[in-house]
Coordinates of C-alpha atoms in Angstrom, one line a residue:
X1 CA -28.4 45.4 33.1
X2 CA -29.0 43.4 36.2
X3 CA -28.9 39.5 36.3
X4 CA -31.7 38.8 38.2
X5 CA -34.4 41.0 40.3
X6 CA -36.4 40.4 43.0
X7 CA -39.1 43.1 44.1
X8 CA -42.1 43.5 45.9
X9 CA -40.5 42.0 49.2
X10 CA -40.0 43.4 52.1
X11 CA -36.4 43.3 53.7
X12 CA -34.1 42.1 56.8
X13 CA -30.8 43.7 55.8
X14 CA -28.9 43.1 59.1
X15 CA -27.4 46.6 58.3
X16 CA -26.9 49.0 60.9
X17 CA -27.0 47.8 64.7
X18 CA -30.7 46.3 64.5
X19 CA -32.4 44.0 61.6
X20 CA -32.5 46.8 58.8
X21 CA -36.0 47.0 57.6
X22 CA -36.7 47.8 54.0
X23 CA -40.6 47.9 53.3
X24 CA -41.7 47.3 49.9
X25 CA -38.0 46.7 48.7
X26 CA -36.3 45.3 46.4
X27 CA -32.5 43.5 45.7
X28 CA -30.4 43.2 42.1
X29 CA -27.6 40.8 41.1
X30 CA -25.1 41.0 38.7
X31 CA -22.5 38.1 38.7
X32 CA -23.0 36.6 42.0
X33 CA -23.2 40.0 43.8
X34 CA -25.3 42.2 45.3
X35 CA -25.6 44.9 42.9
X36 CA -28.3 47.1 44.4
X37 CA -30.8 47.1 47.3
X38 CA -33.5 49.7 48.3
X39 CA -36.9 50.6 48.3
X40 CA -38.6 49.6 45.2
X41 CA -39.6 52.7 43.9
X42 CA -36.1 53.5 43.8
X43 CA -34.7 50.6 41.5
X44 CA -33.8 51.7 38.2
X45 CA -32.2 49.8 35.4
X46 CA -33.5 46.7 33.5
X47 CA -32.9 42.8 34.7
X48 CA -32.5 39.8 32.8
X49 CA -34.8 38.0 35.0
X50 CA -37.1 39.4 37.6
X51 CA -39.3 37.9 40.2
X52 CA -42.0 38.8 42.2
X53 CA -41.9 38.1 46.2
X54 CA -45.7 39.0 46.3
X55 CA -45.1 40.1 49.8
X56 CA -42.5 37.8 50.9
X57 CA -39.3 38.7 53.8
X58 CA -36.0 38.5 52.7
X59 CA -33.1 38.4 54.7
X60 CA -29.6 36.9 54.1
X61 CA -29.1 33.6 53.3
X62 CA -28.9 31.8 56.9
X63 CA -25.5 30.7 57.9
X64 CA -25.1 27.7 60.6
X65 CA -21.6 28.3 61.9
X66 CA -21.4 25.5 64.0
X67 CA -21.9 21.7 62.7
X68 CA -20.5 18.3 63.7
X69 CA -22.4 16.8 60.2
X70 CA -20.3 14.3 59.1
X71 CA -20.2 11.5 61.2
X72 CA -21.0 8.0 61.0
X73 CA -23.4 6.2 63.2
X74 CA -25.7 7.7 66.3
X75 CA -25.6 7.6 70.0
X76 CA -29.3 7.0 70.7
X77 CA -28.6 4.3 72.8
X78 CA -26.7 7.0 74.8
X79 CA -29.7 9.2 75.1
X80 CA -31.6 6.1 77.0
X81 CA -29.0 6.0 79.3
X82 CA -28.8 9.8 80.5
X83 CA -32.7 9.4 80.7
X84 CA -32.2 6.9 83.2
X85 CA -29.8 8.6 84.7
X86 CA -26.2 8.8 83.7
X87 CA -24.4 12.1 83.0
X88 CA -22.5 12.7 80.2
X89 CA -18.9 13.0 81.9
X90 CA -19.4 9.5 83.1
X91 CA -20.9 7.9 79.5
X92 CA -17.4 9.7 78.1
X93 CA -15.5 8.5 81.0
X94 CA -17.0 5.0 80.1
X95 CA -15.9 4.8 76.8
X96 CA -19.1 6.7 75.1
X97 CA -19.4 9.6 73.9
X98 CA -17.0 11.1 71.6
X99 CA -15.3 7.6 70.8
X100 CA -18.3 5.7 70.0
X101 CA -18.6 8.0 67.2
X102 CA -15.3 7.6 66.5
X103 CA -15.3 3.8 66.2
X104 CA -18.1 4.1 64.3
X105 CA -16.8 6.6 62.0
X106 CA -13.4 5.1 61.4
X107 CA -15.6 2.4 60.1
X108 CA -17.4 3.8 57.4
X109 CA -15.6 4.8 53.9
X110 CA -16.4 8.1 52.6
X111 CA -19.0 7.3 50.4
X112 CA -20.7 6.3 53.5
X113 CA -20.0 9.6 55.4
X114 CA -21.0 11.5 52.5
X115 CA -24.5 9.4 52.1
X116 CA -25.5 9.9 55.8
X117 CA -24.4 13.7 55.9
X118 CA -26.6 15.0 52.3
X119 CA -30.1 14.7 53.9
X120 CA -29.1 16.4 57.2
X121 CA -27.6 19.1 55.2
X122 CA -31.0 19.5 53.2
X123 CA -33.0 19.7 56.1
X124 CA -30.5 23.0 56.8
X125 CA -31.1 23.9 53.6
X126 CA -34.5 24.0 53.1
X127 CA -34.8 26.4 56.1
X128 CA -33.3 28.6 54.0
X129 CA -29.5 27.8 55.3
X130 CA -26.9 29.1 52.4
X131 CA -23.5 28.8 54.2
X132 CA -22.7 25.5 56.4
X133 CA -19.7 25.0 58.8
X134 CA -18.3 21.5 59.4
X135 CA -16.1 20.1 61.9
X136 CA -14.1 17.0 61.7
X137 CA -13.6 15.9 65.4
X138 CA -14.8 12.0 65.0
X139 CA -11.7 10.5 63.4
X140 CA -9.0 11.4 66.0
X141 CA -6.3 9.9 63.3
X142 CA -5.0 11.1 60.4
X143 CA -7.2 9.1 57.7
X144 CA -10.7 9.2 59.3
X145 CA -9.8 13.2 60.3
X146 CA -9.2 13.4 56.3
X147 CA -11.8 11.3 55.3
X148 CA -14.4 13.5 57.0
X149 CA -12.5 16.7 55.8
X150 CA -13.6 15.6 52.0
X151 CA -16.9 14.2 52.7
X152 CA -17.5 17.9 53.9
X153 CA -16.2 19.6 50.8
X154 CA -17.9 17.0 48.5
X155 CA -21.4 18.4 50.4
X156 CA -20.3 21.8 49.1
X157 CA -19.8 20.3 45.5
X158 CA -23.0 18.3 45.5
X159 CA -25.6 20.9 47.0
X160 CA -25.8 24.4 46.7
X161 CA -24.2 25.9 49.1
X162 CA -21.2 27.0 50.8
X163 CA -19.1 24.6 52.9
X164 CA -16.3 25.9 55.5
X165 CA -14.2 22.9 56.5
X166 CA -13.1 23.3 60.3
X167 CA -10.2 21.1 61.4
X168 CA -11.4 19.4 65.2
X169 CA -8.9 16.8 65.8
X170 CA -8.2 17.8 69.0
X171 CA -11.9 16.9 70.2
X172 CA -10.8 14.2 72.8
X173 CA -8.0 11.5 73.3
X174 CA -8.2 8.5 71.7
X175 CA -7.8 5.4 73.1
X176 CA -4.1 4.4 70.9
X177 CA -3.2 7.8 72.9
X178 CA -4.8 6.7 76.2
X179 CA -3.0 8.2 79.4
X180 CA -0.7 10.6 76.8
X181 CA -2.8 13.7 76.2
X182 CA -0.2 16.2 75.9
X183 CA 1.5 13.5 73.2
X184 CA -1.9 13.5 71.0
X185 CA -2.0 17.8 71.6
X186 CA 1.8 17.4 69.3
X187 CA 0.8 15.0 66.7
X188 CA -2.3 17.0 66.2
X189 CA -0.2 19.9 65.7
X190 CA 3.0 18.0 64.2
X191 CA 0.7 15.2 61.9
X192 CA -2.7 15.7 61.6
X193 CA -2.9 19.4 61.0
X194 CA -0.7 19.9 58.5
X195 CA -1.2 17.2 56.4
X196 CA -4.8 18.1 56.3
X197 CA -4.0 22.0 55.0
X198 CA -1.2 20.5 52.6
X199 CA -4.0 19.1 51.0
X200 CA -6.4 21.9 51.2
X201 CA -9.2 20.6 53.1
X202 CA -8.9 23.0 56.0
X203 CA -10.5 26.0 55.9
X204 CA -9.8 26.9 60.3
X205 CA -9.0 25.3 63.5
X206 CA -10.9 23.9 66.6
X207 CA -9.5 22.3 69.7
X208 CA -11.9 21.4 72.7
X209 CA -10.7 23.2 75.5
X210 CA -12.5 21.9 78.3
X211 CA -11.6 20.2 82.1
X212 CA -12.7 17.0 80.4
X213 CA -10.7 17.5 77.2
X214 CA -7.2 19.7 76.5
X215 CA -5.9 22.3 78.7
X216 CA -4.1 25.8 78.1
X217 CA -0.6 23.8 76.8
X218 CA -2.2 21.4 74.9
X219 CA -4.8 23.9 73.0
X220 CA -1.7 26.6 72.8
X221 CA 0.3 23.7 70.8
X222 CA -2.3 23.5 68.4
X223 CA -3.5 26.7 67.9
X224 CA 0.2 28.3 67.1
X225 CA 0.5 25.0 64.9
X226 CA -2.6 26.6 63.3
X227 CA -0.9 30.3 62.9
X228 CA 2.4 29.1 61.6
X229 CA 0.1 27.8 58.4
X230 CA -1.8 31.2 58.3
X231 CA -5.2 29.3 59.7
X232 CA -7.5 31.3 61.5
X233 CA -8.9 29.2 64.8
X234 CA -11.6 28.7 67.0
X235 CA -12.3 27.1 70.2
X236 CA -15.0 24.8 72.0
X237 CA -14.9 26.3 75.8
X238 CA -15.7 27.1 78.5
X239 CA -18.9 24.4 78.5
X240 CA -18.3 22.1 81.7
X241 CA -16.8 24.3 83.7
X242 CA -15.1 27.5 83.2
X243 CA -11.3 26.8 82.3
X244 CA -10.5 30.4 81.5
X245 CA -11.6 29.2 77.7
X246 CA -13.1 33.2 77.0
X247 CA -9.4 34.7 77.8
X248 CA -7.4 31.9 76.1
X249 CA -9.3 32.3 73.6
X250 CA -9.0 36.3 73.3
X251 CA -4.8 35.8 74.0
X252 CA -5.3 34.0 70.4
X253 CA -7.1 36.1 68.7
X254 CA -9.2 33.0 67.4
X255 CA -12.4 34.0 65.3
X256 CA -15.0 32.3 68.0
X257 CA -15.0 31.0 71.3
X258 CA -18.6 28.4 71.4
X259 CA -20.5 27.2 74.0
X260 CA -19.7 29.5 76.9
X261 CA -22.1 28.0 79.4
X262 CA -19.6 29.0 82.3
X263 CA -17.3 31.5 81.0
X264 CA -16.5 34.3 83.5
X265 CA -17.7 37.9 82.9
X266 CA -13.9 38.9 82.4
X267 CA -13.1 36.6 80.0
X268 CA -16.1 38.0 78.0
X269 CA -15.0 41.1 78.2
X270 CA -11.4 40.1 77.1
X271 CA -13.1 38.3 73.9
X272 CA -14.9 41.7 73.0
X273 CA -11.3 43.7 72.9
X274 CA -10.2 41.2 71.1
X275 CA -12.9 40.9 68.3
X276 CA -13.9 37.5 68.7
X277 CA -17.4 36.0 68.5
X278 CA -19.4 34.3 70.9
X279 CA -21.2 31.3 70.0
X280 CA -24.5 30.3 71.0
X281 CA -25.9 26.5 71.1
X282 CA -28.9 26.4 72.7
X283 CA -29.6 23.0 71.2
X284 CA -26.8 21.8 73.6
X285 CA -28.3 23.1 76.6
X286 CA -31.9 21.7 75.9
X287 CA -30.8 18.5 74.8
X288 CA -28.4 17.8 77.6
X289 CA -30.8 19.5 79.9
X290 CA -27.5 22.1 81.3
X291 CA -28.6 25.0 84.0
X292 CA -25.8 26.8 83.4
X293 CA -26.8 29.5 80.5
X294 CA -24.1 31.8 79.0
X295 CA -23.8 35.0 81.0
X296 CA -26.2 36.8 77.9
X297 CA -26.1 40.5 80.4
X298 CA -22.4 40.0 80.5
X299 CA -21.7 39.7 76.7
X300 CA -24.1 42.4 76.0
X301 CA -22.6 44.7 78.9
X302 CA -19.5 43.9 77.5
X303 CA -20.4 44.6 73.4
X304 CA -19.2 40.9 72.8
X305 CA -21.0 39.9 69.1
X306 CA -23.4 36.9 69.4
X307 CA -23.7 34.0 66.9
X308 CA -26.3 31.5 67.3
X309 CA -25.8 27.7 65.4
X310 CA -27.4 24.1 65.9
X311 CA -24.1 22.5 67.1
X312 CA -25.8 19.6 65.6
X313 CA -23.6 16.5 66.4
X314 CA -24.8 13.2 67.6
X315 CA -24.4 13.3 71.4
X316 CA -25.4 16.6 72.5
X317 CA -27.3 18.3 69.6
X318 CA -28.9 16.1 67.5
X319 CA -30.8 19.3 66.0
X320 CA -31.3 20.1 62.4
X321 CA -33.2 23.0 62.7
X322 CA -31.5 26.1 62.9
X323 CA -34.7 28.3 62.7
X324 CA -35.8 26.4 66.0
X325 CA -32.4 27.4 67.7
X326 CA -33.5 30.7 67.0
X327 CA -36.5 30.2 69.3
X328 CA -34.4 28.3 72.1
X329 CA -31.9 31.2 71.8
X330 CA -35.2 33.7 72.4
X331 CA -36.4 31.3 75.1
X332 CA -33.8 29.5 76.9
X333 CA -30.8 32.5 76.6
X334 CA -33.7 35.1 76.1
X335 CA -32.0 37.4 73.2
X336 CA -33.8 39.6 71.6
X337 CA -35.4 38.9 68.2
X338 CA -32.8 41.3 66.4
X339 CA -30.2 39.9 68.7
X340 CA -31.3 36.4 67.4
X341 CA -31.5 36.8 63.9
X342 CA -28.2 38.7 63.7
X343 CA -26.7 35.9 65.4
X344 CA -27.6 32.9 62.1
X345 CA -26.6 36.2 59.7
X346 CA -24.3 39.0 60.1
X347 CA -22.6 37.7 63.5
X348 CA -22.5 33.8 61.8
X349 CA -20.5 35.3 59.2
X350 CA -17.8 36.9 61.4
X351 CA -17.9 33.8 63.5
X352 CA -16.0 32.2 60.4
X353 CA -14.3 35.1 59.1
X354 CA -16.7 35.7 56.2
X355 CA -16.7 39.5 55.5
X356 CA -18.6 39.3 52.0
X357 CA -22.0 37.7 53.5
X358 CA -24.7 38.2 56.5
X359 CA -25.8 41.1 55.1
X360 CA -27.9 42.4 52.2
X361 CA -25.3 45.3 51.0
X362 CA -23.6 46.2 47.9
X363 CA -21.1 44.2 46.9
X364 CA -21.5 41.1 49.0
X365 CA -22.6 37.7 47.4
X366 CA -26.1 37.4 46.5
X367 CA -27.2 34.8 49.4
X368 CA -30.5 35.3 50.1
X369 CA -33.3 33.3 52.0
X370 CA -37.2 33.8 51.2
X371 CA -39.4 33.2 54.1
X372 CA -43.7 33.6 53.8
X373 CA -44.0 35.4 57.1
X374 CA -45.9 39.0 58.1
X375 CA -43.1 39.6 60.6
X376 CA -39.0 38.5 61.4
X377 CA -40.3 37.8 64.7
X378 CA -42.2 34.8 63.1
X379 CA -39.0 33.1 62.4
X380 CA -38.2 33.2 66.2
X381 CA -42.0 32.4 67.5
X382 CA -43.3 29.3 65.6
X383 CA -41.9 26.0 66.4
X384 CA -41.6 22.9 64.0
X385 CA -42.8 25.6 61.2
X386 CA -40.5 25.9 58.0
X387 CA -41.7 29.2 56.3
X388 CA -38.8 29.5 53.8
X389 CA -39.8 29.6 50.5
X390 CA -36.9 29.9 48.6
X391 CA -33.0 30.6 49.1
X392 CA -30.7 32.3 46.7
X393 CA -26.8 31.0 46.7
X394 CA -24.6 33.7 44.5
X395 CA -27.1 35.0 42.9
X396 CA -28.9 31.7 41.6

């Protein structure tokens, strides 16, 4: 007996090296799980609950690996001001960027963090998003890092979904560590870090390593702070220039490497050896109008696996649409459509060291996202169109 049934769909496994087409298929649940999937006229067994997709795609439940969603104010006043002309370095330089947020989210209380943060994660959701990763990064001290550490897991509580807490302290200086970035680098690593896995909010570990953020002995500190806790890691890199981000990156064995605007075709090739993920955010480069694309021939010379995500974050990539970074990541980085749709599925997942989801197999949680289209290349075409339908989280 299966929980649940749904049939008369047709299907976007993401097994195999392409999208996995099952025509006229059909996928069963039984406690959370994938039980079966196949053509229709192959199911057998009875279900507690079946339901008819008249039609409908379905593919795995979309996973944005990549979020700065809990944050408190905006920087639209920023936007003006790169309109008119200023560049980003110089806003940061300025005292803009990174720290407005942070002033502005040391200011607000949880409560606060977790009111501004639910309708941005619905408006993931109802695209059909099942799996959400959140960075801190707008603290830069112990409480406020904390503070946005449980807003994130109370999203995870509150909605249904799943919510994979990502530890960014090391984002940028701030200003109580003005002129002392190596000192900040240690109490990351010394303080902030693990205090925030003894009290199990951490799920991984970023660290900006960028020329206008932490170099190799500042991100090294952290990152080994991260392995002596058994965390796995990630890194922001190689995005203003390239700093060597793609091999420092493949030295540590960290499950991603994002952005990658400038990383070196070497450095690509060390990250594929080492079975880390590349992570797209073509949100990023339209919003903060970047020439520099990632080297898309090298990483697919090189077999490097490619994950698409909004990077959505208030001074860079204010996007909340991950089915239109799926068209920016077709038309800005030109993937292909299987390339795309792998990268919010089956290469998301690896990106955060999810084994059990991206795909529609046997034995991996029943995540699942219905979309009213003829075609997966719809979900890649249309822009400002939500055809999701329905999503599926465990098998509910």
């Amino acid at each position: 007996m299966f929980d649940r049934v749904w049939l008369n769909a047709n299907l976007a496994t993401m097994q195999g090296d392409g999208l996995g087409i099952v025509e006229d298929g059909a996928v069963a649940a039984r406690a959370g799980r994938i039980a079966w999937v196949g053509p229709r006229a192959d199911l057998a067994g009875p279900a507690a609950e079946t339901t008819d997709c008249a039609g409908a795609w379905i593919l795995p439940g979309l996973i944005d690996c990549h979020t700065h969603l809990v944050f408190g104010g905006d920087r639209a006043e920023e936007f003006e001001r790169r309109l008119a002309g200023e560049d980003y370095a110089a806003i940061l330089k300025a005292g803009g960027g990174i720290l407005s947020t942070m002033r502005a989210t040391r200011a607000a209380d949880e409560d606060a963090l977790l009111a501004a943060a639910l309708p941005r994660t619905r408006a993931l959701l109802a695209e059909g998003v099942t799996t959400l990763e959140v960075k801190s990064g707008y603290g830069l001290a112990l409480d406020a890092e904390l503070r946005q550490l449980r807003a994130a897991r109370r999203l995870g509580a509150e909605l249904p979904l799943s919510v994979v807490t990502t530890l960014l302290a090391a984002h940028a200086v701030p200003p109580e560590f003005a002129g002392r970035r190596a000192d900040y680098a240690r109490h990351v690593a010394e303080i902030i870090l693990p205090a925030a896995a003894a009290a199990g909010l951490v799920d991984a570990v970023d660290v900006f390593h960028d020329p206008l953020a932490f170099d190799d002995a500042d991100t090294a500190l952290v990152l080994d702070a991260a392995a002596r806790l058994g965390l796995p890691a990630k890194l922001h890199g190689d995005q203003h220039g390239d700093a060597g981000s793609a091999a420092l990156g493949a030295r540590h064995r960290v499950l991603s490497v994002d952005h990658l605007e400038r990383a070196s075709p070497p450095g690509l090739r060390a990250m594929a050896d080492a079975g880390t993920v590349a992570v797209l955010l073509p949100g990023c480069t339209y919003f903060l109008r970047e020439t520099s694309r990632p080297d898309i021939a090298a990483m697919r010379a090189a077999g490097l696996r490619m994950a698409v995500a909004t990077d959505f974050n208030p001074g860079s990539s204010p996007a909340l649409s991950l089915l239109l970074m799926l068209n920016m990541a077709c038309t800005l980085f030109r993937l292909t459509v299987a390339e795309a749709l792998r990268g919010v599925t089956v290469q998301a997942a690896a990106a955060l060291g999810l084994a059990d989801r991206g795909r529609i197999a046997p034995g991996l949680r029943c995540d699942l996202a219905l979309f009213r289209i003829a075609r997966p290349a719809e979900l890649c075409y249309w822009l400002g169109h939500n055809p999701c339908t329905g999503r599926v989280v465990e098998g509910r």
